[in-house]
């Protein structure tokens, strides 16, 4: 795919676009992965799961569109990525059976972090998410403490699609 070499969003089926590569790089870098982490990704897209799998020990990626799940599984298998799984589901619910996670990356915007994602992040774990209404956000880095989530820093300003699910915008 020639568009993979341009630093621009790529259209996805169903209307959204992927996050541009330089922005994904900033978000992944903010997580500070060392190679030992169990990572939860919300919004699979076209490629960031493979990047996360190269930098962490194992990745669980939650995608809400069945055709994108199938495509991501094929692409990952084609690249020989064996330390990532893509599951169909509501990303705002996370994936509790695999928790706790060392890192969480959310690739869609909402004004607050969905509580299930906070609950599934281990103490000391990091979470990066665009915060806003969808269209003009701040990408924020958080760290999980024993009883709450602490804001660490703003990574960058950016534009993202909205996060949909039970703990975000209505899916209708």
Short mmCIF file of C-alpha atoms in Angstrom, two decimals:
data_model
loop_
_atom_site.label_atom_id
_atom_site.label_comp_id
_atom_site.label_asym_id
_atom_site.label_seq_id
_atom_site.Cartn_x
_atom_site.Cartn_y
_atom_site.Cartn_z
CA UNK A 1 0.00 0.00 0.00
CA UNK A 2 1.79 3.13 -1.24
CA UNK A 3 -0.17 5.37 1.14
CA UNK A 4 1.64 3.74 4.07
CA UNK A 5 4.71 5.81 3.19
CA UNK A 6 2.92 9.15 3.40
CA UNK A 7 2.44 10.92 6.70
CA UNK A 8 -1.28 11.40 6.22
CA UNK A 9 -4.39 9.61 7.49
CA UNK A 10 -5.63 6.75 5.30
CA UNK A 11 -9.39 6.28 4.79
CA UNK A 12 -10.87 3.18 6.41
CA UNK A 13 -14.15 1.48 5.56
CA UNK A 14 -17.17 2.84 7.47
CA UNK A 15 -15.99 6.48 7.30
CA UNK A 16 -13.10 6.88 9.76
CA UNK A 17 -9.45 7.31 8.85
CA UNK A 18 -6.27 5.88 10.32
CA UNK A 19 -4.14 8.07 12.51
CA UNK A 20 -1.21 9.50 10.56
CA UNK A 21 2.07 7.62 11.18
CA UNK A 22 3.92 10.49 12.90
CA UNK A 23 1.08 10.89 15.40
CA UNK A 24 0.97 7.15 16.13
CA UNK A 25 4.75 7.31 16.64
CA UNK A 26 4.33 10.09 19.22
CA UNK A 27 1.58 8.20 21.03
CA UNK A 28 3.50 4.92 21.08
CA UNK A 29 6.68 6.69 22.17
CA UNK A 30 4.82 8.33 25.05
CA UNK A 31 3.98 4.85 26.40
CA UNK A 32 7.71 4.20 26.92
CA UNK A 33 7.51 0.52 25.95
CA UNK A 34 10.55 -1.56 26.91
CA UNK A 35 9.59 -4.91 25.36
CA UNK A 36 8.02 -6.59 28.40
CA UNK A 37 4.58 -4.99 28.35
CA UNK A 38 1.12 -6.37 27.81
CA UNK A 39 -0.53 -3.68 25.67
CA UNK A 40 -4.21 -2.97 25.09
CA UNK A 41 -4.99 -1.10 21.89
CA UNK A 42 -8.40 0.46 21.27
CA UNK A 43 -8.97 0.91 17.51
CA UNK A 44 -6.92 -1.43 15.35
CA UNK A 45 -6.52 0.61 12.16
CA UNK A 46 -3.99 -0.38 9.49
CA UNK A 47 -0.61 -1.05 11.01
CA UNK A 48 -0.14 0.32 14.48
CA UNK A 49 -0.83 -3.09 16.03
CA UNK A 50 2.25 -4.48 14.28
CA UNK A 51 4.34 -1.57 15.59
CA UNK A 52 3.10 -2.16 19.13
CA UNK A 53 3.81 -5.90 18.77
CA UNK A 54 7.42 -5.13 17.84
CA UNK A 55 7.84 -2.89 20.90
CA UNK A 56 5.85 -4.79 23.55
CA UNK A 57 5.61 -8.41 24.65
CA UNK A 58 1.98 -8.95 23.61
CA UNK A 59 -0.81 -6.79 22.18
CA UNK A 60 -4.57 -7.18 22.48
CA UNK A 61 -6.28 -4.91 19.95
CA UNK A 62 -10.03 -4.27 20.12
CA UNK A 63 -11.82 -3.19 16.94
CA UNK A 64 -15.56 -2.60 16.49
CA UNK A 65 -15.83 -3.41 12.76
CA UNK A 66 -15.76 -7.13 11.80
CA UNK A 67 -14.21 -6.53 8.36
CA UNK A 68 -11.36 -4.50 9.90
CA UNK A 69 -10.77 -7.30 12.41
CA UNK A 70 -10.49 -9.82 9.58
CA UNK A 71 -8.19 -7.55 7.55
CA UNK A 72 -5.92 -6.85 10.53
CA UNK A 73 -5.64 -10.56 11.36
CA UNK A 74 -4.64 -11.32 7.75
CA UNK A 75 -2.06 -8.51 7.66
CA UNK A 76 -0.52 -9.50 10.98
CA UNK A 77 -0.32 -13.16 9.97
CA UNK A 78 1.19 -12.15 6.63
CA UNK A 79 3.92 -10.27 8.47
CA UNK A 80 4.55 -13.16 10.86
CA UNK A 81 3.37 -11.22 13.90
CA UNK A 82 2.52 -13.85 16.48
CA UNK A 83 2.39 -11.77 19.65
CA UNK A 84 -0.79 -9.84 18.86
CA UNK A 85 -4.45 -10.70 18.73
CA UNK A 86 -7.26 -8.65 17.25
CA UNK A 87 -10.68 -9.06 18.79
CA UNK A 88 -14.08 -7.77 17.80
CA UNK A 89 -15.71 -5.70 20.48
CA UNK A 90 -16.51 -2.44 22.17
CA UNK A 91 -13.15 -0.83 22.90
CA UNK A 92 -14.56 1.25 25.74
CA UNK A 93 -15.07 -2.01 27.63
CA UNK A 94 -11.43 -3.05 27.08
CA UNK A 95 -10.67 -6.76 27.28
CA UNK A 96 -10.98 -7.78 30.97
CA UNK A 97 -9.89 -11.44 30.60
CA UNK A 98 -6.34 -10.33 29.69
CA UNK A 99 -6.03 -7.53 32.28
CA UNK A 100 -4.13 -6.00 33.92
CA UNK A 101 -2.36 -4.18 31.09
CA UNK A 102 0.96 -2.37 31.36
CA UNK A 103 0.00 0.11 28.64
CA UNK A 104 -3.19 1.22 26.90
CA UNK A 105 -3.41 3.23 23.69
CA UNK A 106 -6.76 4.67 22.59
CA UNK A 107 -6.94 5.77 18.95
CA UNK A 108 -10.20 7.76 19.08
CA UNK A 109 -11.37 10.81 21.02
CA UNK A 110 -13.60 11.24 24.04
CA UNK A 111 -13.63 13.94 26.73
CA UNK A 112 -12.65 11.49 29.48
CA UNK A 113 -10.92 8.14 29.82
CA UNK A 114 -13.49 5.29 29.91
CA UNK A 115 -13.53 3.83 33.42
CA UNK A 116 -13.18 0.18 32.30
CA UNK A 117 -9.85 1.07 30.68
CA UNK A 118 -8.63 2.66 33.91
CA UNK A 119 -9.74 -0.42 35.86
CA UNK A 120 -7.80 -2.73 33.50
CA UNK A 121 -4.55 -0.75 33.72
CA UNK A 122 -2.09 -2.06 36.30
CA UNK A 123 -0.69 0.28 38.96
CA UNK A 124 2.25 2.08 37.36
CA UNK A 125 0.88 1.44 33.87
CA UNK A 126 0.55 4.15 31.24
CA UNK A 127 -2.38 5.17 29.07
CA UNK A 128 -2.39 7.55 26.10
CA UNK A 129 -5.64 8.90 24.65
CA UNK A 130 -6.88 11.88 22.66
CA UNK A 131 -9.21 13.90 24.87
CA UNK A 132 -11.89 16.04 23.31
CA UNK A 133 -15.15 15.97 21.37
CA UNK A 134 -13.70 14.58 18.12
CA UNK A 135 -12.04 16.91 15.62
CA UNK A 136 -9.78 19.00 17.86
CA UNK A 137 -8.11 17.13 20.72
CA UNK A 138 -5.14 16.99 23.03
CA UNK A 139 -3.37 13.64 23.19
CA UNK A 140 -2.79 13.03 26.90
CA UNK A 141 -0.51 10.64 28.78
CA UNK A 142 -1.65 9.22 32.12
CA UNK A 143 -0.18 6.91 34.72
CA UNK A 144 -2.22 4.59 36.91
CA UNK A 145 -1.77 5.02 40.65
CA UNK A 146 -3.24 2.77 43.33
CA UNK A 147 -6.60 4.56 43.40
CA UNK A 148 -6.69 6.88 40.40
CA UNK A 149 -5.29 7.98 37.06
CA UNK A 150 -2.72 10.80 37.13
CA UNK A 151 -2.16 13.13 34.17
CA UNK A 152 1.54 13.11 33.23
CA UNK A 153 1.69 15.39 30.19
CA UNK A 154 0.11 16.53 26.95
CA UNK A 155 1.78 14.70 24.05
CA UNK A 156 0.45 16.89 21.23
CA UNK A 157 -2.60 18.54 19.74
CA UNK A 158 -4.32 16.58 16.97
CA UNK A 159 -7.60 15.69 15.28
CA UNK A 160 -9.23 12.32 15.87
CA UNK A 161 -12.46 10.54 15.10
CA UNK A 162 -14.84 10.04 18.01
CA UNK A 163 -14.67 7.04 20.32
CA UNK A 164 -17.93 5.04 20.24
CA UNK A 165 -19.13 2.49 22.75
CA UNK A 166 -20.91 1.85 26.01
CA UNK A 167 -18.59 4.24 27.91
CA UNK A 168 -18.28 6.97 25.26
CA UNK A 169 -20.41 8.32 22.42
CA UNK A 170 -23.59 6.43 21.50
CA UNK A 171 -23.00 3.99 18.63
CA UNK A 172 -26.25 4.83 16.79
#
